[in-house]
Amino acid sequence: MKKKRQIKRRQVKISKKDEETKLKFFKTYIPGFDKLCPEGVPVGNSILVEGGPGNGKTIFCLTLLKNMCERGKKVLYMSFEEPEGRLKEHMKIFGAKPEEYEKKGVLYVKRFNALDIARSVEALLSEAKKELLIDVQPVLIPPEFQPDIVLIDSLSSIASAFSGEESRFRIYMEQLFRYLEGNRITSFLIREVASPAHIGTTFVEKGEAVSFLSDGIIVIYNVFYPSGIRKRAFEILKMRGADINRRIVECEIKRGKGIVIHDKPVKGKYVLT
Ligand SMILES: Nc1ncnc2c1ncn2[C@@H]1O[C@H](COP(=O)(O)OP(=O)(O)O)[C@@H](O)[C@H]1O
Ligand SMILES: [Mg+2]
């Protein structure tokens, strides 16, 4: 019974993919973001959202969620950190109306246990007799919801559940990215890093497949000024398939709004972390 349903879904997906072979772009309606990426984000891209703890990665995703749901795009928020209830309360602080979006069928917030995922992947891999090909869909995307955008908070939580089994994590990530790409689902995948990979000197990436598998990298910085002030900054480091303005601009987190990205490069003597 279960198998039959999966086969049916796959057929639907193939015809959907055929329809949309050419590149399409979408705006985030976060004004500062759309200035940095004027053409828009290519549909189907997998984008890493990098930054240190408390830098605003979750709030960036919640702001995007609000803007997308309000325009009828279907968003799946996969939380490996906060429980669903707390996330929804968090969304409301930044102006989103999660219950309304759920009623309209454009939002699905789901909390996952990363250890359960790691165990399922292990079971699938042994069932597949080391073919290294698994179907991630049953262990990841709820079958009853077909999203346009997937937000994953966070890859770091998933990676730590696979700790000591990096090759399994890599296989899982490859399958996940392939699945998202094949279904033209745009994804934003949060990755918590002590220091952004491109500026860190001691940073060792957990699950190295992730950076080169991704189509885009967004970085949210903690800017430290020697005078003792901290600010936030935002950068689009990479966006496959679109022109980007290569600059690091100031941003803020505001109640009722979420992340506000300014059209103003960071200035003076500062350190990025
Ligand atoms: N209501 C608020 N108004 C302004 N800033 C807030 C508010 N709530 C949280 N913040 C800021 O947002 C930060 C957390 O952002 P978050 O997106 O959760 O970080 P992370 O990158 O760890 O996901 C907090 O450290 C705090 O500074
Ligand atoms: Mg977070």
Short mmCIF file of C-alpha atoms and ligand atoms in Angstrom, two decimals:
data_model
loop_
_atom_site.label_atom_id
_atom_site.label_comp_id
_atom_site.label_asym_id
_atom_site.label_seq_id
_atom_site.Cartn_x
_atom_site.Cartn_y
_atom_site.Cartn_z
CA MET A 1 0.00 0.00 0.00
CA LYS A 2 2.72 2.39 1.09
CA LYS A 3 4.86 1.42 -1.88
CA LYS A 4 2.03 2.06 -4.32
CA ARG A 5 1.60 5.59 -3.03
CA GLN A 6 5.29 6.33 -3.41
CA ILE A 7 5.34 5.13 -7.01
CA LYS A 8 2.38 7.35 -7.81
CA ARG A 9 4.10 10.36 -6.26
CA ARG A 10 7.21 9.79 -8.30
CA GLN A 11 5.27 9.78 -11.56
CA VAL A 12 3.65 13.08 -10.66
CA LYS A 13 7.05 14.55 -9.90
CA ILE A 14 8.59 13.56 -13.22
CA SER A 15 5.89 15.31 -15.22
CA LYS A 16 6.22 18.38 -12.98
CA LYS A 17 9.96 18.48 -13.66
CA ASP A 18 9.46 18.19 -17.41
CA GLU A 19 7.18 21.19 -17.37
CA GLU A 20 9.73 23.37 -15.68
CA THR A 21 13.03 22.74 -17.36
CA LYS A 22 14.00 26.36 -17.76
CA LEU A 23 15.44 28.45 -14.98
CA LYS A 24 12.99 30.57 -13.03
CA PHE A 25 13.72 33.08 -10.35
CA PHE A 26 11.83 34.28 -7.34
CA LYS A 27 12.13 37.32 -5.11
CA THR A 28 12.39 36.99 -1.35
CA TYR A 29 10.59 40.31 -0.67
CA ILE A 30 13.27 41.00 1.93
CA PRO A 31 14.22 44.34 0.31
CA GLY A 32 17.92 44.30 1.16
CA PHE A 33 18.27 40.72 0.00
CA ASP A 34 16.59 41.44 -3.34
CA LYS A 35 19.00 44.36 -3.85
CA LEU A 36 21.95 42.00 -3.41
CA CYS A 37 20.42 39.48 -5.79
CA PRO A 38 18.39 41.59 -8.24
CA GLU A 39 17.42 38.81 -10.66
CA GLY A 40 16.09 36.74 -7.81
CA VAL A 41 16.91 33.30 -6.45
CA PRO A 42 16.92 30.52 -9.06
CA VAL A 43 14.10 28.05 -8.36
CA GLY A 44 15.49 24.72 -7.21
CA ASN A 45 18.71 26.07 -5.71
CA SER A 46 19.96 24.62 -2.42
CA ILE A 47 21.33 27.48 -0.34
CA LEU A 48 23.37 27.25 2.85
CA VAL A 49 22.63 29.84 5.53
CA GLU A 50 25.86 30.09 7.50
CA GLY A 51 26.79 31.92 10.65
CA GLY A 52 27.67 31.67 14.31
CA PRO A 53 25.21 31.06 17.14
CA GLY A 54 22.71 33.91 17.61
CA ASN A 55 23.69 35.60 14.34
CA GLY A 56 20.14 35.44 12.98
CA LYS A 57 20.00 32.34 10.78
CA THR A 58 16.69 31.09 12.16
CA ILE A 59 15.17 34.57 12.04
CA PHE A 60 16.28 34.98 8.40
CA CYS A 61 14.44 31.76 7.58
CA LEU A 62 11.34 32.82 9.53
CA THR A 63 11.27 36.16 7.65
CA LEU A 64 11.51 34.32 4.35
CA LEU A 65 8.79 31.90 5.47
CA LYS A 66 6.44 34.81 6.22
CA ASN A 67 7.09 36.51 2.88
CA MET A 68 6.63 33.29 0.92
CA CYS A 69 3.53 32.00 2.74
CA GLU A 70 1.85 35.39 2.32
CA ARG A 71 2.35 35.06 -1.43
CA GLY A 72 0.93 31.55 -1.63
CA LYS A 73 4.21 29.63 -1.85
CA LYS A 74 4.22 26.36 0.07
CA VAL A 75 6.86 26.24 2.77
CA LEU A 76 8.03 23.26 4.80
CA TYR A 77 9.95 24.21 7.93
CA MET A 78 11.95 21.28 9.23
CA SER A 79 13.17 21.93 12.73
CA PHE A 80 15.76 19.75 14.36
CA GLU A 81 16.16 22.21 17.19
CA GLU A 82 13.08 24.01 18.47
CA PRO A 83 9.72 22.27 19.03
CA GLU A 84 6.86 23.27 16.72
CA GLY A 85 4.96 25.32 19.33
CA ARG A 86 7.94 27.44 20.27
CA LEU A 87 8.83 28.02 16.66
CA LYS A 88 5.34 29.29 15.91
CA GLU A 89 5.50 31.66 18.89
CA HIS A 90 8.85 32.82 17.56
CA MET A 91 7.33 33.39 14.10
CA LYS A 92 4.58 35.57 15.57
CA ILE A 93 7.13 37.85 17.26
CA PHE A 94 8.48 38.61 13.79
CA GLY A 95 5.09 39.26 12.20
CA ALA A 96 4.17 35.87 10.72
CA LYS A 97 0.74 34.25 11.17
CA PRO A 98 1.55 30.54 11.23
CA GLU A 99 -1.99 29.30 12.05
CA GLU A 100 -3.44 31.29 9.17
CA TYR A 101 -0.83 29.89 6.74
CA GLU A 102 -1.49 26.36 7.97
CA LYS A 103 -5.21 26.79 7.40
CA LYS A 104 -4.49 27.94 3.85
CA GLY A 105 -2.28 24.89 3.37
CA VAL A 106 0.87 26.87 2.60
CA LEU A 107 2.82 26.07 5.77
CA TYR A 108 3.93 22.85 7.36
CA VAL A 109 6.10 23.09 10.46
CA LYS A 110 7.56 19.80 11.55
CA ARG A 111 10.00 18.90 14.23
CA PHE A 112 12.32 15.99 13.57
CA ASN A 113 14.62 14.06 15.80
CA ALA A 114 18.02 13.93 14.14
CA LEU A 115 18.89 10.65 15.86
CA ASP A 116 15.78 9.00 14.37
CA ILE A 117 16.91 10.16 10.92
CA ALA A 118 20.41 8.81 11.49
CA ARG A 119 18.94 5.45 12.55
CA SER A 120 16.57 5.27 9.57
CA VAL A 121 19.41 6.04 7.20
CA GLU A 122 21.49 3.31 8.78
CA ALA A 123 18.62 0.83 8.37
CA LEU A 124 18.00 1.88 4.76
CA LEU A 125 21.67 1.56 3.92
CA SER A 126 21.94 -1.94 5.31
CA GLU A 127 18.71 -2.88 3.51
CA ALA A 128 20.15 -1.50 0.27
CA LYS A 129 23.16 -3.77 0.85
CA LYS A 130 25.70 -0.99 0.58
CA GLU A 131 24.43 0.15 -2.81
CA LEU A 132 24.72 3.64 -1.34
CA LEU A 133 21.45 4.54 -2.93
CA ILE A 134 18.60 5.25 -0.61
CA ASP A 135 15.29 6.95 -0.97
CA VAL A 136 15.46 9.89 1.43
CA GLN A 137 11.92 10.96 0.79
CA PRO A 138 10.29 8.59 3.31
CA VAL A 139 12.72 9.64 6.04
CA LEU A 140 12.48 13.29 5.36
CA ILE A 141 9.70 14.96 3.44
CA PRO A 142 6.19 14.38 4.78
CA PRO A 143 4.35 12.66 1.88
CA GLU A 144 1.19 14.71 2.42
CA PHE A 145 2.83 18.07 1.69
CA GLN A 146 4.56 19.07 -1.55
CA PRO A 147 6.57 22.19 -0.77
CA ASP A 148 7.98 24.90 -3.06
CA ILE A 149 10.51 25.84 -0.40
CA VAL A 150 12.12 23.77 2.32
CA LEU A 151 13.85 25.37 5.31
CA ILE A 152 16.10 23.08 7.35
CA ASP A 153 17.14 24.17 10.82
CA SER A 154 19.81 22.89 10.95
CA LEU A 155 22.25 20.71 9.01
CA SER A 156 24.57 21.02 12.00
CA SER A 157 22.04 19.20 14.21
CA ILE A 158 21.68 16.44 11.62
CA ALA A 159 25.46 16.17 11.26
CA SER A 160 25.97 15.77 14.99
CA ALA A 161 23.51 12.87 15.09
CA PHE A 162 25.71 11.14 12.50
CA SER A 163 28.85 11.84 14.48
CA GLY A 164 31.46 9.15 13.91
CA GLU A 165 29.59 8.15 10.74
CA GLU A 166 30.61 11.01 8.45
CA SER A 167 30.41 8.88 5.32
CA ARG A 168 26.79 8.03 6.13
CA PHE A 169 26.02 11.71 6.62
CA ARG A 170 27.62 12.44 3.26
CA ILE A 171 25.53 9.81 1.51
CA TYR A 172 22.42 11.16 3.17
CA MET A 173 23.25 14.73 2.13
CA GLU A 174 23.94 13.72 -1.46
CA GLN A 175 20.59 11.97 -1.66
CA LEU A 176 18.81 14.87 -0.02
CA PHE A 177 20.30 17.46 -2.41
CA ARG A 178 19.51 15.22 -5.36
CA TYR A 179 15.94 14.79 -4.20
CA LEU A 180 15.44 18.54 -3.76
CA GLU A 181 17.00 19.32 -7.14
CA GLY A 182 15.00 16.64 -8.93
CA ASN A 183 11.79 18.06 -7.56
CA ARG A 184 12.75 21.70 -8.15
CA ILE A 185 12.35 22.48 -4.48
CA THR A 186 14.30 25.55 -3.37
CA SER A 187 15.93 24.95 -0.03
CA PHE A 188 17.63 27.03 2.63
CA LEU A 189 19.77 24.89 4.89
CA ILE A 190 21.06 26.42 8.09
CA ARG A 191 24.59 25.55 9.04
CA GLU A 192 25.91 26.78 12.34
CA VAL A 193 29.63 27.47 12.15
CA ALA A 194 32.04 28.84 14.72
CA SER A 195 33.64 30.86 11.95
CA PRO A 196 32.38 31.10 8.36
CA ALA A 197 34.20 28.50 6.26
CA HIS A 198 35.78 31.01 3.89
CA ILE A 199 37.25 33.27 6.57
CA GLY A 200 37.98 30.73 9.30
CA THR A 201 41.50 29.43 9.64
CA THR A 202 40.85 26.54 11.98
CA PHE A 203 37.40 25.56 10.83
CA VAL A 204 37.02 21.94 9.77
CA GLU A 205 33.83 21.23 7.94
CA LYS A 206 31.63 18.45 9.20
CA GLY A 207 30.43 16.51 6.17
CA GLU A 208 32.45 18.11 3.45
CA ALA A 209 29.99 17.22 0.74
CA VAL A 210 27.75 20.04 1.82
CA SER A 211 29.63 23.07 0.50
CA PHE A 212 30.17 21.85 -3.01
CA LEU A 213 26.71 20.32 -3.25
CA SER A 214 25.09 23.62 -2.50
CA ASP A 215 24.18 26.20 -5.15
CA GLY A 216 24.35 29.17 -2.86
CA ILE A 217 25.86 30.40 0.37
CA ILE A 218 24.46 33.17 2.54
CA VAL A 219 26.48 34.34 5.52
CA ILE A 220 25.15 36.24 8.53
CA TYR A 221 28.00 37.76 10.48
CA ASN A 222 28.61 39.02 13.93
CA VAL A 223 30.63 42.19 13.34
CA PHE A 224 32.92 43.13 16.17
CA TYR A 225 34.38 46.63 16.42
CA PRO A 226 37.44 47.15 18.65
CA SER A 227 35.48 49.98 20.35
CA GLY A 228 33.38 47.23 21.93
CA ILE A 229 30.32 47.43 19.68
CA ARG A 230 28.80 44.45 17.93
CA LYS A 231 26.64 44.70 14.85
CA ARG A 232 25.15 42.23 12.40
CA ALA A 233 26.04 41.93 8.74
CA PHE A 234 24.79 39.94 5.76
CA GLU A 235 26.39 38.65 2.59
CA ILE A 236 25.42 36.53 -0.38
CA LEU A 237 28.70 34.74 -0.97
CA LYS A 238 27.58 32.50 -3.80
CA MET A 239 24.46 32.07 -5.90
CA ARG A 240 24.68 29.67 -8.82
CA GLY A 241 22.70 30.90 -11.81
CA ALA A 242 22.28 34.53 -10.72
CA ASP A 243 24.30 37.73 -10.59
CA ILE A 244 24.96 38.97 -7.10
CA ASN A 245 26.28 42.20 -5.63
CA ARG A 246 29.41 41.17 -3.82
CA ARG A 247 29.28 43.23 -0.66
CA ILE A 248 28.85 42.78 3.06
CA VAL A 249 25.99 44.94 4.28
CA GLU A 250 24.60 45.83 7.69
CA CYS A 251 21.51 44.06 8.96
CA GLU A 252 19.30 44.13 12.04
CA ILE A 253 16.75 41.95 13.75
CA LYS A 254 13.53 43.80 14.49
CA ARG A 255 10.44 42.76 16.40
CA GLY A 256 7.45 42.54 14.06
CA LYS A 257 9.69 42.42 11.00
CA GLY A 258 12.39 39.79 11.36
CA ILE A 259 15.65 40.40 9.54
CA VAL A 260 16.06 43.83 7.98
CA ILE A 261 18.95 44.01 5.50
CA HIS A 262 20.30 47.48 4.80
CA ASP A 263 21.73 48.79 1.56
CA LYS A 264 24.82 49.90 3.48
CA PRO A 265 28.21 48.16 3.45
CA VAL A 266 29.92 47.62 6.81
CA LYS A 267 32.58 50.29 7.35
CA GLY A 268 35.55 51.05 9.56
CA LYS A 269 37.84 48.72 11.41
CA TYR A 270 36.02 45.53 12.26
CA VAL A 271 36.37 41.79 12.64
CA LEU A 272 33.87 39.34 11.14
CA THR A 273 32.92 36.25 13.05
N1 LIG B 1 12.38 40.33 19.56
C1 LIG B 1 13.64 40.50 19.19
N2 LIG B 1 14.08 41.72 18.82
C2 LIG B 1 15.34 41.91 18.44
N3 LIG B 1 16.26 40.96 18.39
C3 LIG B 1 15.89 39.73 18.75
C4 LIG B 1 14.57 39.42 19.16
N4 LIG B 1 14.51 38.12 19.44
C5 LIG B 1 15.73 37.62 19.21
N5 LIG B 1 16.57 38.59 18.80
C6 LIG B 1 17.98 38.44 18.46
O1 LIG B 1 18.11 37.36 17.55
C7 LIG B 1 19.15 36.50 17.96
C8 LIG B 1 18.83 35.06 17.66
O2 LIG B 1 18.68 34.92 16.29
P1 LIG B 1 18.51 33.46 15.69
O3 LIG B 1 18.02 33.61 14.31
O4 LIG B 1 17.71 32.62 16.60
O5 LIG B 1 20.02 32.98 15.70
P2 LIG B 1 20.68 31.69 15.07
O6 LIG B 1 21.65 32.19 14.06
O7 LIG B 1 21.37 31.02 16.20
O8 LIG B 1 19.58 30.86 14.49
C9 LIG B 1 19.27 36.68 19.44
O9 LIG B 1 20.59 36.48 19.85
C10 LIG B 1 18.81 38.09 19.67
O10 LIG B 1 19.93 38.95 19.65
MG MG B 2 18.82 29.00 15.09
#
